[in-house]
Short mmCIF file of C-alpha atoms in Angstrom, two decimals:
data_model
loop_
_atom_site.label_atom_id
_atom_site.label_comp_id
_atom_site.label_asym_id
_atom_site.label_seq_id
_atom_site.Cartn_x
_atom_site.Cartn_y
_atom_site.Cartn_z
CA MET A 1 -0.43 -3.34 -5.56
CA LEU A 2 -1.75 -6.47 -7.21
CA ASP A 3 -1.22 -7.23 -10.88
CA LEU A 4 -4.42 -6.03 -12.61
CA LYS A 5 -4.03 -8.60 -15.37
CA PHE A 6 -3.80 -11.40 -12.80
CA VAL A 7 -6.88 -10.11 -10.95
CA VAL A 8 -8.97 -9.91 -14.14
CA ASN A 9 -7.88 -13.33 -15.43
CA ASN A 10 -8.17 -15.14 -12.06
CA LEU A 11 -11.20 -13.46 -10.52
CA ASP A 12 -12.55 -16.45 -8.56
CA GLU A 13 -9.12 -17.28 -7.11
CA VAL A 14 -8.54 -13.67 -6.09
CA ARG A 15 -11.97 -13.48 -4.42
CA THR A 16 -11.23 -16.65 -2.45
CA ARG A 17 -7.76 -15.56 -1.35
CA LEU A 18 -8.97 -12.12 -0.30
CA ALA A 19 -11.87 -13.70 1.58
CA HIS A 20 -9.33 -15.75 3.57
CA ARG A 21 -7.96 -12.40 4.75
CA GLY A 22 -11.42 -11.24 5.74
CA ALA A 23 -11.05 -8.42 3.21
CA GLU A 24 -14.08 -6.79 1.63
CA ALA A 25 -12.70 -6.42 -1.87
CA GLN A 26 -14.32 -4.11 -4.39
CA LEU A 27 -13.61 -6.33 -7.39
CA ASP A 28 -16.79 -5.70 -9.43
CA PRO A 29 -16.08 -1.95 -9.86
CA ILE A 30 -12.50 -2.84 -10.81
CA ILE A 31 -13.69 -5.23 -13.53
CA GLU A 32 -16.18 -2.68 -14.84
CA LEU A 33 -13.56 0.06 -14.95
CA ASP A 34 -11.08 -2.24 -16.64
CA VAL A 35 -13.62 -3.06 -19.37
CA ARG A 36 -14.27 0.65 -19.87
CA ARG A 37 -10.52 1.36 -19.90
CA ARG A 38 -9.93 -1.25 -22.60
CA GLU A 39 -12.78 0.17 -24.70
CA LEU A 40 -11.38 3.68 -24.46
CA ILE A 41 -7.85 2.52 -25.27
CA GLN A 42 -9.15 0.67 -28.31
CA GLN A 43 -11.09 3.74 -29.47
CA VAL A 44 -8.11 6.07 -29.01
CA GLU A 45 -5.68 3.67 -30.72
CA SER A 46 -8.09 3.16 -33.62
CA LEU A 47 -8.49 6.91 -34.08
CA ARG A 48 -4.73 7.44 -33.90
CA GLN A 49 -4.18 4.80 -36.57
CA GLU A 50 -6.78 6.55 -38.70
CA GLN A 51 -5.07 9.87 -37.98
CA ASN A 52 -1.64 8.51 -39.00
CA ALA A 53 -3.04 7.03 -42.21
CA ALA A 54 -4.83 10.29 -43.06
CA ASN A 55 -1.67 12.28 -42.37
CA GLN A 56 0.35 10.04 -44.70
CA ASP A 57 -2.30 10.44 -47.42
CA MET A 58 -2.18 14.20 -47.01
CA GLN A 59 1.61 14.28 -47.28
CA ALA A 60 1.40 12.26 -50.49
CA LEU A 61 -1.26 14.62 -51.87
CA ILE A 62 0.87 17.65 -51.04
CA LYS A 63 3.65 16.20 -53.20
CA THR A 64 1.34 15.55 -56.16
CA GLU A 65 -1.25 18.35 -55.92
CA GLY A 66 0.50 20.99 -53.85
CA PRO A 67 -0.25 22.26 -50.33
CA LYS A 68 -3.14 24.51 -51.39
CA SER A 69 -5.30 22.02 -53.29
CA GLU A 70 -8.90 21.49 -52.27
CA THR A 71 -8.24 17.81 -51.57
CA VAL A 72 -5.41 18.67 -49.17
CA ALA A 73 -7.59 21.29 -47.46
CA ALA A 74 -10.32 18.66 -46.97
CA LYS A 75 -7.77 16.27 -45.49
CA ARG A 76 -6.66 18.96 -43.05
CA VAL A 77 -10.25 19.45 -41.91
CA GLY A 78 -10.60 15.70 -41.40
CA LEU A 79 -7.35 15.54 -39.43
CA LYS A 80 -8.50 18.35 -37.15
CA ALA A 81 -11.74 16.49 -36.50
CA LEU A 82 -9.84 13.31 -35.64
CA SER A 83 -7.51 15.22 -33.32
CA LYS A 84 -10.49 16.82 -31.60
CA GLU A 85 -12.14 13.43 -31.15
CA ILE A 86 -8.97 11.96 -29.63
CA LYS A 87 -8.55 14.91 -27.26
CA ALA A 88 -12.17 14.47 -26.15
CA LEU A 89 -11.53 10.81 -25.24
CA GLU A 90 -8.17 11.25 -23.49
CA PRO A 91 -9.57 12.94 -20.33
CA ASP A 92 -12.13 10.13 -20.01
CA LEU A 93 -9.35 7.54 -20.30
CA LYS A 94 -7.22 9.33 -17.70
CA ASP A 95 -10.17 9.57 -15.34
CA VAL A 96 -10.98 5.87 -15.68
CA GLU A 97 -7.31 4.94 -15.16
CA TRP A 98 -7.18 7.18 -12.07
CA GLN A 99 -10.32 5.56 -10.61
CA LEU A 100 -8.99 2.09 -11.40
CA ASN A 101 -5.61 2.81 -9.82
CA ASP A 102 -7.34 4.29 -6.76
CA LEU A 103 -9.36 1.09 -6.26
CA MET A 104 -6.35 -1.17 -6.87
CA LEU A 105 -4.47 0.67 -4.11
CA THR A 106 -7.14 -0.42 -1.61
CA LEU A 107 -6.65 -4.15 -2.25
CA PRO A 108 -4.34 -5.99 0.19
CA ASN A 109 -1.68 -8.41 -0.96
CA LEU A 110 -2.55 -12.02 -1.68
CA CYS A 111 -1.19 -14.41 0.94
CA HIS A 112 1.41 -16.99 0.00
CA VAL A 113 0.13 -20.55 -0.34
CA SER A 114 2.05 -21.52 2.83
CA THR A 115 0.33 -18.86 4.96
CA PRO A 116 -2.07 -20.67 7.32
CA VAL A 117 -5.76 -19.84 6.88
CA GLY A 118 -7.30 -18.36 10.01
CA LYS A 119 -9.39 -15.51 11.41
CA SER A 120 -7.30 -13.99 14.20
CA GLU A 121 -4.06 -14.19 16.18
CA ALA A 122 -5.55 -17.18 17.99
CA ASP A 123 -5.08 -19.14 14.75
CA ASN A 124 -1.36 -18.35 14.38
CA PRO A 125 0.62 -21.61 14.65
CA GLU A 126 3.78 -21.56 16.75
CA LEU A 127 6.86 -22.58 14.79
CA ARG A 128 9.57 -22.68 17.45
CA ARG A 129 10.72 -21.43 20.86
CA HIS A 130 14.11 -20.38 22.12
CA GLY A 131 15.10 -20.15 25.77
CA GLU A 132 13.08 -20.74 28.92
CA PRO A 133 11.14 -18.02 30.77
CA PRO A 134 13.01 -17.10 33.97
CA GLN A 135 11.67 -18.27 37.32
CA PHE A 136 11.43 -15.77 40.20
CA ASP A 137 11.09 -16.38 43.94
CA PHE A 138 9.63 -12.90 44.50
CA ASP A 139 6.65 -10.94 43.22
CA ILE A 140 7.23 -10.13 39.55
CA ARG A 141 7.07 -6.46 38.65
CA TRP A 142 6.03 -4.84 35.38
CA HIS A 143 8.64 -2.83 33.51
CA ASP A 144 6.97 0.52 34.26
CA GLU A 145 7.08 -0.16 38.00
CA ILE A 146 10.72 -1.21 37.74
CA GLY A 147 11.61 1.81 35.63
CA GLN A 148 10.01 4.26 38.01
CA MET A 149 11.57 2.57 41.07
CA LEU A 150 14.98 2.89 39.43
CA GLY A 151 14.32 6.50 38.42
CA ILE A 152 14.96 5.74 34.72
CA MET A 153 11.39 6.18 33.40
CA ASP A 154 9.09 9.15 33.89
CA PHE A 155 5.62 8.74 32.37
CA GLU A 156 4.13 11.57 34.43
CA ARG A 157 6.47 14.26 33.11
CA ALA A 158 6.18 12.82 29.59
CA ALA A 159 2.40 13.29 29.84
CA LYS A 160 2.98 16.89 30.92
CA LEU A 161 5.08 17.43 27.80
CA SER A 162 3.09 15.51 25.22
CA GLY A 163 0.08 13.68 26.66
CA ALA A 164 -0.62 9.96 26.91
CA ARG A 165 1.50 7.25 25.25
CA PHE A 166 4.83 9.00 25.71
CA ASN A 167 7.76 8.29 28.03
CA VAL A 168 10.86 10.09 29.24
CA LEU A 169 13.95 7.92 29.74
CA LYS A 170 16.54 9.19 32.20
CA GLY A 171 20.08 8.31 33.20
CA ALA A 172 20.81 4.61 32.82
CA GLY A 173 17.43 4.16 31.07
CA ALA A 174 18.37 6.59 28.31
CA ARG A 175 21.77 4.96 28.01
CA LEU A 176 20.21 1.50 27.87
CA GLU A 177 18.03 2.46 24.92
CA ARG A 178 20.96 4.14 23.16
CA SER A 179 23.17 1.12 23.85
CA LEU A 180 20.60 -1.24 22.37
CA ILE A 181 20.41 0.84 19.20
CA GLN A 182 24.18 0.79 18.81
CA PHE A 183 24.40 -2.92 19.63
CA MET A 184 21.75 -3.78 17.02
CA LEU A 185 23.32 -1.62 14.33
CA ASP A 186 26.78 -3.07 14.99
CA LEU A 187 25.43 -6.61 14.85
CA HIS A 188 23.53 -6.14 11.61
CA THR A 189 26.22 -4.16 9.80
CA LEU A 190 29.37 -5.89 11.04
CA LYS A 191 28.09 -9.48 11.40
CA HIS A 192 25.05 -9.76 9.13
CA GLY A 193 26.32 -7.65 6.23
CA TYR A 194 23.69 -4.90 6.10
CA THR A 195 24.37 -1.42 4.78
CA GLU A 196 23.40 1.21 7.34
CA ILE A 197 21.04 3.95 6.13
CA MET A 198 20.14 7.19 7.89
CA PRO A 199 16.97 8.32 6.09
CA PRO A 200 14.69 11.35 6.47
CA TYR A 201 11.97 11.10 9.10
CA LEU A 202 9.55 13.18 7.02
CA VAL A 203 8.43 11.75 3.67
CA ASN A 204 6.00 12.68 0.90
CA THR A 205 2.74 11.10 -0.23
CA ALA A 206 4.36 9.02 -2.99
CA THR A 207 6.74 7.45 -0.46
CA MET A 208 3.92 6.54 1.92
CA THR A 209 1.90 5.13 -0.96
CA GLY A 210 4.82 3.04 -2.20
CA THR A 211 4.97 0.79 0.86
CA GLY A 212 1.20 0.68 1.42
CA GLN A 213 0.65 3.13 4.29
CA LEU A 214 -1.50 5.28 2.00
CA PRO A 215 -4.34 5.38 1.36
CA LYS A 216 -5.30 2.49 3.68
CA PHE A 217 -3.72 3.70 6.96
CA LYS A 218 -3.92 7.46 6.68
CA GLU A 219 -5.61 7.77 10.09
CA ASP A 220 -2.61 6.07 11.72
CA LEU A 221 -0.16 8.65 10.42
CA PHE A 222 1.04 12.00 11.72
CA MET A 223 0.93 14.68 9.01
CA ALA A 224 3.17 17.75 9.11
CA THR A 225 1.54 21.15 8.69
CA GLY A 226 2.83 24.49 7.42
CA LEU A 227 4.34 23.06 4.23
CA ASP A 228 3.35 23.61 0.60
CA HIS A 229 2.80 19.87 0.09
CA ASP A 230 1.76 16.88 2.19
CA MET A 231 4.48 15.41 4.39
CA TYR A 232 4.22 12.62 6.96
CA LEU A 233 6.29 11.49 9.93
CA ILE A 234 7.45 7.95 9.23
CA PRO A 235 5.71 5.10 11.10
CA THR A 236 8.74 2.87 10.46
CA ALA A 237 12.08 3.09 8.62
CA GLU A 238 10.69 0.51 6.19
CA VAL A 239 8.96 3.41 4.43
CA PRO A 240 11.94 5.58 3.40
CA VAL A 241 14.45 2.74 3.08
CA THR A 242 12.31 0.56 0.78
CA ASN A 243 11.48 3.64 -1.31
CA LEU A 244 15.14 4.57 -1.83
CA TYR A 245 15.06 2.91 -5.26
CA ARG A 246 11.50 3.84 -6.21
CA GLU A 247 10.95 4.29 -9.97
CA GLU A 248 14.37 2.80 -10.75
CA ILE A 249 15.48 -0.20 -12.78
CA LEU A 250 18.31 -1.94 -10.95
CA ASP A 251 20.94 -4.14 -12.51
CA ALA A 252 20.27 -7.72 -11.43
CA ALA A 253 23.89 -7.90 -10.26
CA GLN A 254 23.06 -5.31 -7.56
CA LEU A 255 20.66 -7.73 -5.88
CA PRO A 256 20.19 -8.56 -3.10
CA LEU A 257 20.23 -5.20 -1.34
CA ARG A 258 20.17 -5.56 2.44
CA MET A 259 19.84 -2.35 4.43
CA CYS A 260 19.26 -1.44 8.06
CA ALA A 261 18.30 1.83 9.68
CA TYR A 262 17.70 3.22 13.12
CA THR A 263 14.91 5.81 13.27
CA PRO A 264 12.32 7.09 15.67
CA CYS A 265 8.86 5.97 14.53
CA PHE A 266 5.60 7.87 14.88
CA ARG A 267 2.13 6.29 15.00
CA SER A 268 -1.21 7.70 16.09
CA GLU A 269 -2.33 4.21 17.18
CA ALA A 270 -5.81 4.92 15.83
CA GLY A 271 -8.16 2.11 16.79
CA SER A 272 -6.04 1.01 19.78
CA TYR A 273 -8.03 2.95 22.37
CA GLY A 274 -7.81 1.16 25.71
CA LYS A 275 -5.15 -1.28 24.46
CA ASP A 276 -1.70 -1.38 26.09
CA VAL A 277 -2.29 1.91 27.87
CA ARG A 278 0.10 0.92 30.64
CA GLY A 279 3.85 1.30 30.32
CA TYR A 280 6.19 1.42 27.35
CA ILE A 281 4.55 -1.08 24.98
CA ARG A 282 2.42 1.00 22.61
CA GLN A 283 3.72 4.55 22.20
CA HIS A 284 3.07 7.38 19.74
CA GLN A 285 6.86 7.76 19.39
CA PHE A 286 9.31 4.88 19.68
CA ASN A 287 12.73 3.80 18.42
CA LYS A 288 13.33 0.90 16.09
CA VAL A 289 16.11 -0.68 14.06
CA GLU A 290 14.59 -1.83 10.78
CA LEU A 291 15.88 -4.42 8.29
CA VAL A 292 14.95 -4.14 4.60
CA HIS A 293 15.78 -6.54 1.75
CA ILE A 294 15.29 -5.81 -1.97
CA VAL A 295 15.85 -9.07 -3.82
CA HIS A 296 15.36 -11.22 -6.91
CA PRO A 297 11.94 -12.97 -6.84
CA ASP A 298 13.59 -16.40 -7.02
CA THR A 299 15.35 -15.89 -3.68
CA SER A 300 12.78 -13.96 -1.64
CA TYR A 301 11.62 -16.84 0.56
CA ASP A 302 15.20 -17.80 1.37
CA GLU A 303 15.69 -14.13 2.25
CA LEU A 304 12.67 -14.26 4.57
CA GLU A 305 14.29 -17.07 6.57
CA ARG A 306 17.55 -15.11 6.68
CA LEU A 307 15.75 -11.95 7.78
CA ALA A 308 13.97 -13.73 10.62
CA GLN A 309 17.19 -15.41 11.78
CA ASN A 310 19.01 -12.06 11.85
CA ALA A 311 16.27 -10.59 14.04
CA GLU A 312 16.24 -13.67 16.30
CA THR A 313 20.00 -13.41 16.81
CA VAL A 314 19.50 -10.13 18.67
CA LEU A 315 17.29 -11.86 21.24
CA GLN A 316 19.59 -14.85 21.48
CA LEU A 317 22.61 -12.67 22.27
CA LEU A 318 20.60 -10.72 24.84
CA GLY A 319 19.51 -13.98 26.47
CA LEU A 320 15.80 -13.20 26.08
CA PRO A 321 13.34 -16.09 25.66
CA TYR A 322 11.11 -15.84 22.61
CA ARG A 323 8.94 -17.76 20.19
CA VAL A 324 8.20 -17.46 16.45
CA VAL A 325 4.68 -17.71 15.06
CA ASP A 326 3.42 -17.92 11.48
CA LEU A 327 0.75 -15.25 10.99
CA CYS A 328 -2.50 -16.56 9.57
CA THR A 329 -4.48 -14.96 6.74
CA GLY A 330 -6.76 -13.11 9.16
CA ASP A 331 -3.91 -11.54 11.14
CA ILE A 332 -1.31 -10.75 8.49
CA GLY A 333 -0.46 -7.18 7.47
CA PHE A 334 -1.90 -5.36 4.46
CA ALA A 335 1.22 -5.52 2.27
CA ALA A 336 2.58 -8.92 3.33
CA ALA A 337 2.30 -12.25 1.53
CA LYS A 338 3.88 -14.13 4.45
CA THR A 339 4.92 -12.98 7.92
CA TYR A 340 6.73 -14.46 10.89
CA ASP A 341 6.11 -12.69 14.19
CA ILE A 342 8.89 -12.94 16.76
CA GLU A 343 7.42 -12.64 20.26
CA VAL A 344 9.54 -12.04 23.35
CA TRP A 345 8.57 -13.32 26.80
CA LEU A 346 7.41 -10.62 29.23
CA PRO A 347 7.25 -11.94 32.82
CA GLY A 348 5.13 -9.00 34.03
CA GLN A 349 2.34 -9.86 31.62
CA GLY A 350 3.06 -13.57 31.73
CA GLN A 351 2.89 -13.87 27.95
CA TYR A 352 4.82 -13.54 24.71
CA ARG A 353 4.49 -10.17 22.95
CA GLU A 354 5.51 -9.18 19.43
CA ILE A 355 8.92 -7.55 19.12
CA SER A 356 9.46 -8.06 15.38
CA SER A 357 7.37 -8.86 12.30
CA CYS A 358 9.39 -10.26 9.41
CA SER A 359 7.46 -10.07 6.14
CA ASN A 360 7.89 -10.96 2.50
CA CYS A 361 5.78 -8.55 0.45
CA GLU A 362 6.79 -10.22 -2.84
CA ASP A 363 6.21 -7.67 -5.66
CA PHE A 364 3.28 -5.89 -3.95
CA GLN A 365 5.28 -2.84 -2.84
CA ALA A 366 7.55 -2.90 -5.89
CA ARG A 367 4.54 -2.51 -8.20
CA ARG A 368 3.37 0.50 -6.23
CA MET A 369 6.89 1.96 -6.34
CA LYS A 370 7.71 0.88 -9.92
CA LEU A 371 10.85 -0.74 -8.52
CA ARG A 372 12.31 -3.16 -11.05
CA PHE A 373 15.50 -5.04 -11.96
CA LYS A 374 16.87 -6.16 -15.29
CA GLU A 375 19.05 -9.05 -16.35
CA GLU A 376 21.58 -8.26 -19.09
CA GLY A 377 19.73 -8.28 -22.39
CA GLY A 378 16.41 -9.03 -20.68
CA LYS A 379 13.24 -7.16 -19.85
CA PRO A 380 12.62 -5.39 -16.54
CA HIS A 381 10.85 -7.36 -13.79
CA PHE A 382 9.53 -6.26 -10.41
CA CYS A 383 11.77 -6.84 -7.39
CA HIS A 384 10.57 -8.52 -4.21
CA THR A 385 10.78 -6.51 -0.97
CA LEU A 386 11.04 -7.73 2.61
CA ASN A 387 11.17 -5.96 5.95
CA GLY A 388 11.38 -6.72 9.64
CA SER A 389 12.30 -5.12 12.94
CA GLY A 390 15.73 -5.91 14.15
CA LEU A 391 14.37 -5.00 16.80
CA ALA A 392 11.78 -2.65 18.25
CA VAL A 393 14.04 -0.93 20.77
CA GLY A 394 11.47 0.17 23.35
CA ARG A 395 10.00 -3.30 23.62
CA THR A 396 13.52 -4.70 23.99
CA VAL A 397 14.01 -2.35 26.96
CA VAL A 398 10.74 -3.65 28.40
CA ALA A 399 11.87 -7.26 27.96
CA LEU A 400 15.26 -6.60 29.57
CA LEU A 401 13.79 -4.85 32.60
CA GLU A 402 11.28 -7.63 33.22
CA ASN A 403 13.46 -10.67 32.45
CA TYR A 404 16.56 -9.39 34.29
CA GLN A 405 14.81 -7.89 37.33
CA GLN A 406 16.17 -8.71 40.80
CA ALA A 407 14.37 -9.03 44.13
CA ASP A 408 15.73 -5.66 45.36
CA GLY A 409 14.37 -3.85 42.30
CA SER A 410 17.68 -3.64 40.47
CA VAL A 411 18.16 -4.92 36.92
CA GLU A 412 21.12 -6.93 35.66
CA ILE A 413 22.68 -5.91 32.33
CA PRO A 414 23.32 -8.78 29.85
CA ASP A 415 27.02 -9.39 29.20
CA VAL A 416 26.80 -8.39 25.52
CA LEU A 417 25.49 -4.92 26.43
CA ARG A 418 27.96 -4.07 29.21
CA PRO A 419 30.64 -2.62 26.90
CA TYR A 420 27.98 -0.28 25.46
CA MET A 421 26.91 0.67 29.00
CA GLY A 422 30.42 1.73 30.03
CA GLY A 423 30.95 -1.52 31.94
CA LEU A 424 27.80 -1.16 34.04
CA GLU A 425 26.67 -4.57 35.27
CA VAL A 426 23.55 -3.68 37.28
CA ILE A 427 21.12 -0.76 37.18
CA THR A 428 20.32 0.30 40.74
CA PRO A 429 18.09 3.10 42.05
CA GLU A 430 19.63 6.53 41.56
#
């Protein structure tokens, strides 16, 4: 959530920065509601001051004239009238504040000054590349063809169970995904210093609102039924992990908090009809290892570089070629102020595809969550939050199958994964 005071006092700047995103911002209703809110607050505070003064006068009169004097009785009548007037205004104030908060929740974050201005992914500048795409002297296969040839992927039976955009992993395929999860968690906890979290996969409305999934992306979520309150399947571990400290004031000495979590993720993929319908790229259910940082505002952009490097290390150790791009204002996510996309090379498609988005949300999520920190003797301030995939596991499987494919249809296992695969060096047809 944006700072309302900043929006009101910097209206032209906010309009310009939101326009760079291509966002249709409802700023005029926000300004009107804020004016009305201030008027109501002023009226209520004025009446309360009058009420306090009248109450003090009455107490003084009681001491001098007694509790049953006509003057005291008149004061009581006046106090009741003031109380009634205040009570009549309070619902109006609450309603205006609710409407204002509802509109503020629809506004995306403001992009950092270093975020390149652009309209689409075509305007994302490339920052760096690592590794060279492999060269093959045979016809390159897509991962789904490889997986089905090896007997480790079964899209047909997955469709029988659940419909489109699901997959069943079998044998070495299931072990490969499990091995990648364990490898990533070991790397991030033992080498990069993250604390592992195992969060719930079902969360409430407040949790979804805290990180920005609600109300903006409600159609992308899976909601649970049969409960006495709204619950949602998580679209990413970012949601529960970032919300762990919601509505808390942390000691500044606790920062930075760096946490990682493996979870399945659930997305309806609304609006992606016809996109990535083939294979294991865009699924309704997929596994991911997520990285979350909760940090002091002064260090958040250093933390963004650290976050991206930690995610890149996974690809480097797996020997997968990739590039890093700086998302432009027209392609960046709703809650992010700055984002680096890490894109892995997929030989089957002949292009780089996103495998991790590393974002600094600054205080946007923290405001929604009321997540603050406090220096000793100081006032509370909002934390900065960051998140990124470390990595999307299914897409890592895709990248391994395509980059390590052999002419006979087998797939070589990278050295770093072999201990997790029980020493297996090559996946061959079952």
